[in-house]
Amino acid sequence: MRFVKYMTAPILMAALCSFWGCDKDEDHLSEAVLASANTLNFEAERAAEKIITIYADADWVTEVPDWVTVTPNSGTGVMDVTVSVTDNMRDGAEDNPRKATLVFKGRTLASRAQVLITQNGDKYRDVKEYTAGELAALADETVISVPSAIVVAVTTKGFVISDDKNTDNIFVSDATTVAVGDKISLLGTKSSDSQKLATVIDCDEVTVLSDGAVNYPEPEDISAKIDDYTSSKRGYVTVKGVFNGSTLTVSENAKYSVSVVDAPASLGLSALTGHIVTVTGYYAGLAEPVQRIMATDVEDNGLNEIVYFLENFEWLEPWSVASGVGQTVETDNLDAKATALTSITVDGVTAFDAVEKLGYTRWLN
């Protein structure tokens, strides 16, 4: 009976290790593992081997993708290893690019080094065709072909495309010269922009098929809801406010202003500082405290006539005292204003001259 008692623990441990996959060598694995490279890239065919260094304080082992070979695939301490790949071929031709993670493991999840292995190939082999309206729903890094789309806006960093219905509007990051109304085809990769509301295509090829015109939908006016507006799409919007050289101020009380993103010189914004303008274009997201728009049109509504004084006019106090009255300038008669200012003199300088010298005579008109 005593024999059974002393043998139970070892037998139980052996059974548990068999069940859980215990490794008798795990106690010897490293507490820290590092690799001299985070990524390795290989050509599709006849790729040269690459050597990296593994740094560890004890033993390490590897997890290797089936198309990658690591020699040696385990070791102790600091060692150089050789990484090679098989040819990336299918039916005698280059297959799609591929990638996988090579792992050098120590004892714990924290003591492991990961190396991303990528291999070139034919990116557009078996590529699927999509309309512009289908792109937003695709997963990032999806390789796409768009046989036909319409350019609806142009910026200094790319352009916006849409389908025939002008419902889903996609920004294309590309330096190809296109014009509004052009019908194009493209090859690229779908990704999401920093606003996570729209889609960006990193292009490899853009072809202009023909030119034409755009039938824009009725824009949504967001002027009255500038602080609350949000959208998951690049909708067609319009907003009115005072342009100050970089942003549009919709209201003195608004928390957010509007920025025209990467505006081309053809919009003429550089000449509109101080003007009331209406900007129409495609919504490009919120980067607090700025709502962003990719403009298709800017309407000049004229110079903003409101004059804002940024001081309290304390410098007028000597003339106010000299006048002997409590109100320096009346507000109901322009001639009375000028007469009053001219008649008040301090040290030979009239109040009118002082106002004029400092550029404030506009408020008399």
PDB file of C-alpha atoms in Angstrom, residues 153-157 160 171 222 226 234 237-250 256-270 272-273 275-287 289-299:
ATOM      1  CA  ALA A 153     -12.191  65.373 -57.808  1.00  0.00           C
ATOM      2  CA  VAL A 154      -8.464  66.077 -58.052  1.00  0.00           C
ATOM      3  CA  THR A 155      -6.042  66.984 -55.234  1.00  0.00           C
ATOM      4  CA  THR A 156      -2.302  67.559 -55.104  1.00  0.00           C
ATOM      5  CA  LYS A 157      -1.799  64.029 -53.769  1.00  0.00           C
ATOM      6  CA  VAL A 160     -11.297  60.777 -56.009  1.00  0.00           C
ATOM      7  CA  PHE A 171      -9.571  58.421 -52.808  1.00  0.00           C
ATOM      8  CA  ILE A 222     -23.200  70.674 -43.188  1.00  0.00           C
ATOM      9  CA  ILE A 226     -20.277  71.380 -38.412  1.00  0.00           C
ATOM     10  CA  ARG A 234     -16.815  60.206 -48.550  1.00  0.00           C
ATOM     11  CA  VAL A 237     -21.046  67.991 -48.959  1.00  0.00           C
ATOM     12  CA  THR A 238     -21.052  71.790 -48.961  1.00  0.00           C
ATOM     13  CA  VAL A 239     -20.192  74.335 -46.258  1.00  0.00           C
ATOM     14  CA  LYS A 240     -20.121  78.135 -46.036  1.00  0.00           C
ATOM     15  CA  GLY A 241     -17.859  80.357 -43.933  1.00  0.00           C
ATOM     16  CA  VAL A 242     -15.026  82.874 -43.829  1.00  0.00           C
ATOM     17  CA  PHE A 243     -11.752  81.720 -45.340  1.00  0.00           C
ATOM     18  CA  ASN A 244      -8.603  82.790 -43.486  1.00  0.00           C
ATOM     19  CA  GLY A 245      -5.807  81.383 -45.642  1.00  0.00           C
ATOM     20  CA  SER A 246      -5.788  77.824 -44.372  1.00  0.00           C
ATOM     21  CA  THR A 247      -9.192  77.044 -42.889  1.00  0.00           C
ATOM     22  CA  LEU A 248     -12.818  78.014 -43.166  1.00  0.00           C
ATOM     23  CA  THR A 249     -14.502  79.458 -40.075  1.00  0.00           C
ATOM     24  CA  VAL A 250     -18.174  78.532 -40.242  1.00  0.00           C
ATOM     25  CA  TYR A 256     -14.606  72.852 -35.496  1.00  0.00           C
ATOM     26  CA  SER A 257     -13.379  74.649 -38.588  1.00  0.00           C
ATOM     27  CA  VAL A 258     -13.032  73.293 -42.146  1.00  0.00           C
ATOM     28  CA  SER A 259      -9.858  72.571 -44.084  1.00  0.00           C
ATOM     29  CA  VAL A 260      -9.733  72.120 -47.853  1.00  0.00           C
ATOM     30  CA  VAL A 261      -7.386  69.140 -48.152  1.00  0.00           C
ATOM     31  CA  ASP A 262      -4.512  69.298 -50.664  1.00  0.00           C
ATOM     32  CA  ALA A 263      -6.299  71.906 -52.777  1.00  0.00           C
ATOM     33  CA  PRO A 264      -4.928  72.364 -56.320  1.00  0.00           C
ATOM     34  CA  ALA A 265      -3.941  75.882 -57.395  1.00  0.00           C
ATOM     35  CA  SER A 266      -6.793  75.908 -59.919  1.00  0.00           C
ATOM     36  CA  LEU A 267      -9.272  76.452 -57.057  1.00  0.00           C
ATOM     37  CA  GLY A 268      -7.774  79.895 -56.431  1.00  0.00           C
ATOM     38  CA  LEU A 269      -7.915  79.705 -52.640  1.00  0.00           C
ATOM     39  CA  SER A 270      -4.777  81.810 -52.201  1.00  0.00           C
ATOM     40  CA  LEU A 272      -9.720  84.353 -51.013  1.00  0.00           C
ATOM     41  CA  THR A 273      -8.368  85.137 -47.542  1.00  0.00           C
ATOM     42  CA  HIS A 275     -13.720  86.290 -48.131  1.00  0.00           C
ATOM     43  CA  ILE A 276     -16.959  84.482 -47.438  1.00  0.00           C
ATOM     44  CA  VAL A 277     -16.781  81.298 -49.506  1.00  0.00           C
ATOM     45  CA  THR A 278     -18.859  78.213 -50.131  1.00  0.00           C
ATOM     46  CA  VAL A 279     -16.798  75.029 -50.485  1.00  0.00           C
ATOM     47  CA  THR A 280     -18.322  71.954 -52.095  1.00  0.00           C
ATOM     48  CA  GLY A 281     -16.594  68.601 -52.323  1.00  0.00           C
ATOM     49  CA  TYR A 282     -16.048  65.162 -50.829  1.00  0.00           C
ATOM     50  CA  TYR A 283     -15.884  64.680 -47.070  1.00  0.00           C
ATOM     51  CA  ALA A 284     -12.434  63.541 -45.911  1.00  0.00           C
ATOM     52  CA  GLY A 285     -12.994  62.990 -42.198  1.00  0.00           C
ATOM     53  CA  LEU A 286     -12.408  64.772 -38.906  1.00  0.00           C
ATOM     54  CA  ALA A 287      -8.926  65.549 -37.606  1.00  0.00           C
ATOM     55  CA  PRO A 289     -10.545  70.342 -34.464  1.00  0.00           C
ATOM     56  CA  VAL A 290     -10.826  70.376 -38.271  1.00  0.00           C
ATOM     57  CA  GLN A 291     -13.390  68.854 -40.617  1.00  0.00           C
ATOM     58  CA  ARG A 292     -11.683  67.984 -43.921  1.00  0.00           C
ATOM     59  CA  ILE A 293     -13.037  68.328 -47.463  1.00  0.00           C
ATOM     60  CA  MET A 294     -11.574  67.472 -50.862  1.00  0.00           C
ATOM     61  CA  ALA A 295     -13.036  70.336 -52.884  1.00  0.00           C
ATOM     62  CA  THR A 296     -14.574  70.228 -56.333  1.00  0.00           C
ATOM     63  CA  ASP A 297     -15.785  73.839 -56.290  1.00  0.00           C
ATOM     64  CA  VAL A 298     -15.184  77.047 -54.326  1.00  0.00           C
ATOM     65  CA  GLU A 299     -17.663  79.925 -54.664  1.00  0.00           C
TER      66      GLU A 299
END
